[in-house]
Amino acid sequence: MDHGKRVSFLAMEYDKGRVTHLYSDSKEATASVASDRIDGKGATLLPGLIDAHGHILDLGRALSVVDLVGSASEAEAVQRTRDSIAISPEDKWLYGRGWNQVLWPVKEFPSRKTLDAMPAGKFIALERVDGHAMWVNSAVLALAGINDDTPDPVGGQIIRDDLGVATGVLIDNAMDLF
């Protein structure tokens, strides 16, 4: 990770348990003066990630999504999302986690409309702090085939406004629709 942005590389050099250099070019990697080499033959190799119970995968995911924990309002959550898009404008998907409408001045679920105001061509999916709700934009709803007539799945709910329009918030098993 480089300032929250995922980094791809072909080779890694490390010393005494610390990564010292990442190589994105095979010519550079070949020129390395490292004394020991391990050829992964295309597989991913990471040194020293041995832990009895470290949730390493969850940590990696947490570092690569928009942190919405502590957002004081829907507007603040949207601004954090917008800031994240500015860091990685080429990404088509943007994930986030941590919003909690119960802590906002207006204690209502957010709306896809505020996410739809983001740059076009983005799929945005933001998970609630407890993991029981997902706030998505219209692009995600369309991709998943969710519309105003889509029935609620067993054990889930598609939140709708007073006119029956899907708001972009999916509860529990409804999150599995996309």
mmCIF file of C-alpha atoms in Angstrom:
data_model
loop_
_atom_site.group_PDB
_atom_site.id
_atom_site.type_symbol
_atom_site.label_atom_id
_atom_site.label_comp_id
_atom_site.label_asym_id
_atom_site.label_seq_id
_atom_site.Cartn_x
_atom_site.Cartn_y
_atom_site.Cartn_z
ATOM 1 C CA MET A 1 0.000 0.000 0.000
ATOM 2 C CA ASP A 2 1.206 3.467 -0.848
ATOM 3 C CA HIS A 3 -0.882 6.102 0.928
ATOM 4 C CA GLY A 4 -3.914 3.817 0.805
ATOM 5 C CA LYS A 5 -3.443 2.962 -2.862
ATOM 6 C CA ARG A 6 -2.792 -0.608 -3.937
ATOM 7 C CA VAL A 7 0.607 -1.107 -5.587
ATOM 8 C CA SER A 8 1.402 -3.857 -8.089
ATOM 9 C CA PHE A 9 4.908 -5.216 -8.438
ATOM 10 C CA LEU A 10 6.827 -8.087 -10.026
ATOM 11 C CA ALA A 11 9.539 -8.557 -7.411
ATOM 12 C CA MET A 12 10.164 -7.632 -3.804
ATOM 13 C CA GLU A 13 13.448 -7.212 -1.977
ATOM 14 C CA TYR A 14 13.572 -7.420 1.775
ATOM 15 C CA ASP A 15 16.143 -7.394 4.554
ATOM 16 C CA LYS A 16 15.742 -8.374 8.223
ATOM 17 C CA GLY A 17 11.973 -8.750 7.867
ATOM 18 C CA ARG A 18 11.385 -5.400 6.169
ATOM 19 C CA VAL A 19 10.546 -4.705 2.545
ATOM 20 C CA THR A 20 13.328 -2.538 1.139
ATOM 21 C CA HIS A 21 12.340 -2.277 -2.520
ATOM 22 C CA LEU A 22 9.529 -3.149 -4.911
ATOM 23 C CA TYR A 23 10.307 -3.756 -8.579
ATOM 24 C CA SER A 24 7.698 -3.212 -11.265
ATOM 25 C CA ASP A 25 10.110 -3.981 -14.089
ATOM 26 C CA SER A 26 11.702 -7.414 -14.600
ATOM 27 C CA LYS A 27 14.924 -5.817 -15.889
ATOM 28 C CA GLU A 28 15.294 -3.857 -12.623
ATOM 29 C CA ALA A 29 14.543 -6.957 -10.566
ATOM 30 C CA THR A 30 17.184 -8.950 -12.432
ATOM 31 C CA ALA A 31 19.734 -6.208 -11.712
ATOM 32 C CA SER A 32 19.101 -6.449 -7.951
ATOM 33 C CA VAL A 33 22.140 -7.338 -5.846
ATOM 34 C CA ALA A 34 20.085 -9.531 -3.499
ATOM 35 C CA SER A 35 22.028 -12.666 -2.572
ATOM 36 C CA ASP A 36 19.058 -15.050 -2.313
ATOM 37 C CA ARG A 37 16.305 -15.353 -4.894
ATOM 38 C CA ILE A 38 13.079 -17.316 -4.852
ATOM 39 C CA ASP A 39 11.294 -17.828 -8.158
ATOM 40 C CA GLY A 40 7.570 -18.067 -7.477
ATOM 41 C CA LYS A 41 6.918 -19.134 -11.071
ATOM 42 C CA GLY A 42 3.988 -16.732 -11.296
ATOM 43 C CA ALA A 43 2.617 -17.382 -7.799
ATOM 44 C CA THR A 44 2.370 -14.669 -5.159
ATOM 45 C CA LEU A 45 5.011 -14.952 -2.435
ATOM 46 C CA LEU A 46 5.073 -12.771 0.666
ATOM 47 C CA PRO A 47 7.809 -13.059 3.290
ATOM 48 C CA GLY A 48 7.100 -13.374 6.973
ATOM 49 C CA LEU A 49 3.321 -13.183 7.007
ATOM 50 C CA ILE A 50 2.910 -15.939 9.553
ATOM 51 C CA ASP A 51 0.422 -15.193 12.294
ATOM 52 C CA ALA A 52 -1.812 -17.395 14.398
ATOM 53 C CA HIS A 53 -4.750 -15.002 14.289
ATOM 54 C CA GLY A 54 -3.956 -11.702 12.662
ATOM 55 C CA HIS A 55 -6.804 -11.109 10.178
ATOM 56 C CA ILE A 56 -4.201 -10.015 7.641
ATOM 57 C CA LEU A 57 -6.678 -10.197 4.753
ATOM 58 C CA ASP A 58 -9.166 -8.024 6.651
ATOM 59 C CA LEU A 59 -6.433 -5.502 7.438
ATOM 60 C CA GLY A 60 -5.476 -5.319 3.771
ATOM 61 C CA ARG A 61 -9.081 -4.800 2.766
ATOM 62 C CA ALA A 62 -9.540 -2.126 5.436
ATOM 63 C CA LEU A 63 -6.528 -0.241 4.091
ATOM 64 C CA SER A 64 -7.881 -0.290 0.549
ATOM 65 C CA VAL A 65 -11.409 1.028 1.178
ATOM 66 C CA VAL A 66 -12.817 4.409 2.125
ATOM 67 C CA ASP A 67 -12.871 4.752 5.911
ATOM 68 C CA LEU A 68 -16.280 6.121 6.851
ATOM 69 C CA VAL A 69 -16.050 5.379 10.579
ATOM 70 C CA GLY A 70 -16.968 8.484 12.537
ATOM 71 C CA SER A 71 -18.603 10.290 9.602
ATOM 72 C CA ALA A 72 -20.752 12.916 11.292
ATOM 73 C CA SER A 73 -23.266 13.132 8.432
ATOM 74 C CA GLU A 74 -24.196 11.777 5.031
ATOM 75 C CA ALA A 75 -22.465 14.814 3.522
ATOM 76 C CA GLU A 76 -19.211 13.982 5.324
ATOM 77 C CA ALA A 77 -19.379 10.340 4.186
ATOM 78 C CA VAL A 78 -19.912 11.556 0.622
ATOM 79 C CA GLN A 79 -16.954 13.962 0.894
ATOM 80 C CA ARG A 80 -14.668 11.187 2.155
ATOM 81 C CA THR A 81 -15.820 9.079 -0.783
ATOM 82 C CA ARG A 82 -15.163 11.931 -3.207
ATOM 83 C CA ASP A 83 -11.670 12.422 -1.719
ATOM 84 C CA SER A 84 -10.927 8.732 -2.237
ATOM 85 C CA ILE A 85 -12.010 8.925 -5.878
ATOM 86 C CA ALA A 86 -9.544 11.797 -6.348
ATOM 87 C CA ILE A 87 -6.699 9.546 -5.122
ATOM 88 C CA SER A 88 -7.525 6.711 -7.556
ATOM 89 C CA PRO A 89 -9.598 8.236 -10.366
ATOM 90 C CA GLU A 90 -8.914 5.293 -12.703
ATOM 91 C CA ASP A 91 -10.624 2.754 -10.417
ATOM 92 C CA LYS A 92 -14.086 1.750 -11.640
ATOM 93 C CA TRP A 93 -15.178 0.348 -8.251
ATOM 94 C CA LEU A 94 -15.004 2.148 -4.939
ATOM 95 C CA TYR A 95 -15.682 0.369 -1.669
ATOM 96 C CA GLY A 96 -16.064 1.915 1.740
ATOM 97 C CA ARG A 97 -17.037 0.876 5.221
ATOM 98 C CA GLY A 98 -18.084 2.413 8.500
ATOM 99 C CA TRP A 99 -21.014 4.812 7.991
ATOM 100 C CA ASN A 100 -23.673 4.872 10.705
ATOM 101 C CA GLN A 101 -26.779 6.952 10.115
ATOM 102 C CA VAL A 102 -27.742 6.590 13.798
ATOM 103 C CA LEU A 103 -24.921 9.029 14.617
ATOM 104 C CA TRP A 104 -25.975 11.582 11.990
ATOM 105 C CA PRO A 105 -28.143 14.641 12.768
ATOM 106 C CA VAL A 106 -30.856 13.257 10.464
ATOM 107 C CA LYS A 107 -31.020 9.660 11.623
ATOM 108 C CA GLU A 108 -32.224 8.245 8.317
ATOM 109 C CA PHE A 109 -30.621 5.913 5.818
ATOM 110 C CA PRO A 110 -28.624 7.730 3.119
ATOM 111 C CA SER A 111 -29.669 7.948 -0.527
ATOM 112 C CA ARG A 112 -28.130 6.743 -3.770
ATOM 113 C CA LYS A 113 -28.772 10.245 -5.122
ATOM 114 C CA THR A 114 -25.877 11.685 -3.120
ATOM 115 C CA LEU A 115 -23.567 8.983 -4.505
ATOM 116 C CA ASP A 116 -24.909 9.523 -8.026
ATOM 117 C CA ALA A 117 -23.469 13.052 -7.864
ATOM 118 C CA MET A 118 -19.966 11.514 -7.979
ATOM 119 C CA PRO A 119 -18.014 11.265 -11.248
ATOM 120 C CA ALA A 120 -19.817 9.152 -13.842
ATOM 121 C CA GLY A 121 -18.693 5.627 -14.576
ATOM 122 C CA LYS A 122 -18.049 4.650 -10.951
ATOM 123 C CA PHE A 123 -19.578 1.751 -9.069
ATOM 124 C CA ILE A 124 -19.801 2.762 -5.405
ATOM 125 C CA ALA A 125 -20.618 0.356 -2.564
ATOM 126 C CA LEU A 126 -20.346 1.551 1.040
ATOM 127 C CA GLU A 127 -20.919 -0.900 3.886
ATOM 128 C CA ARG A 128 -22.498 0.164 7.175
ATOM 129 C CA VAL A 129 -20.304 -0.046 10.289
ATOM 130 C CA ASP A 130 -21.981 -3.276 11.462
ATOM 131 C CA GLY A 131 -21.889 -4.988 8.064
ATOM 132 C CA HIS A 132 -25.692 -5.322 7.903
ATOM 133 C CA ALA A 133 -26.382 -2.684 5.249
ATOM 134 C CA MET A 134 -24.837 -1.509 1.983
ATOM 135 C CA TRP A 135 -25.315 1.953 0.461
ATOM 136 C CA VAL A 136 -24.822 1.870 -3.305
ATOM 137 C CA ASN A 137 -25.187 4.218 -6.240
ATOM 138 C CA SER A 138 -27.542 3.771 -9.191
ATOM 139 C CA ALA A 139 -24.779 2.192 -11.285
ATOM 140 C CA VAL A 140 -24.504 -0.702 -8.799
ATOM 141 C CA LEU A 141 -28.285 -1.105 -8.637
ATOM 142 C CA ALA A 142 -28.453 -1.269 -12.441
ATOM 143 C CA LEU A 143 -25.537 -3.710 -12.671
ATOM 144 C CA ALA A 144 -27.251 -5.973 -10.130
ATOM 145 C CA GLY A 145 -30.582 -5.696 -11.930
ATOM 146 C CA ILE A 146 -32.208 -4.136 -8.867
ATOM 147 C CA ASN A 147 -35.079 -1.800 -9.661
ATOM 148 C CA ASP A 148 -38.198 -0.513 -7.942
ATOM 149 C CA ASP A 149 -40.032 -3.758 -8.734
ATOM 150 C CA THR A 150 -37.357 -6.125 -7.432
ATOM 151 C CA PRO A 151 -38.843 -8.079 -4.531
ATOM 152 C CA ASP A 152 -37.090 -8.110 -1.180
ATOM 153 C CA PRO A 153 -35.127 -11.336 -0.756
ATOM 154 C CA VAL A 154 -35.850 -13.634 2.171
ATOM 155 C CA GLY A 155 -33.926 -12.252 5.137
ATOM 156 C CA GLY A 156 -33.213 -8.931 3.472
ATOM 157 C CA GLN A 157 -34.724 -5.634 2.438
ATOM 158 C CA ILE A 158 -34.304 -3.130 -0.366
ATOM 159 C CA ILE A 159 -35.021 0.193 1.325
ATOM 160 C CA ARG A 160 -37.520 2.272 -0.652
ATOM 161 C CA ASP A 161 -38.819 5.799 -0.297
ATOM 162 C CA ASP A 162 -42.488 6.739 0.167
ATOM 163 C CA LEU A 163 -43.068 6.357 -3.584
ATOM 164 C CA GLY A 164 -41.605 2.833 -3.645
ATOM 165 C CA VAL A 165 -38.346 3.902 -5.320
ATOM 166 C CA ALA A 166 -35.228 1.947 -4.303
ATOM 167 C CA THR A 167 -33.023 4.348 -2.330
ATOM 168 C CA GLY A 168 -29.747 2.490 -2.783
ATOM 169 C CA VAL A 169 -29.637 0.947 0.699
ATOM 170 C CA LEU A 170 -29.648 -2.836 0.857
ATOM 171 C CA ILE A 171 -30.171 -4.611 4.181
ATOM 172 C CA ASP A 172 -28.747 -8.030 5.122
ATOM 173 C CA ASN A 173 -29.527 -10.647 2.415
ATOM 174 C CA ALA A 174 -30.374 -7.895 -0.076
ATOM 175 C CA MET A 175 -26.630 -7.129 -0.123
ATOM 176 C CA ASP A 176 -26.133 -10.507 -1.819
ATOM 177 C CA LEU A 177 -28.107 -9.344 -4.866
ATOM 178 C CA PHE A 178 -25.016 -7.703 -6.341
#
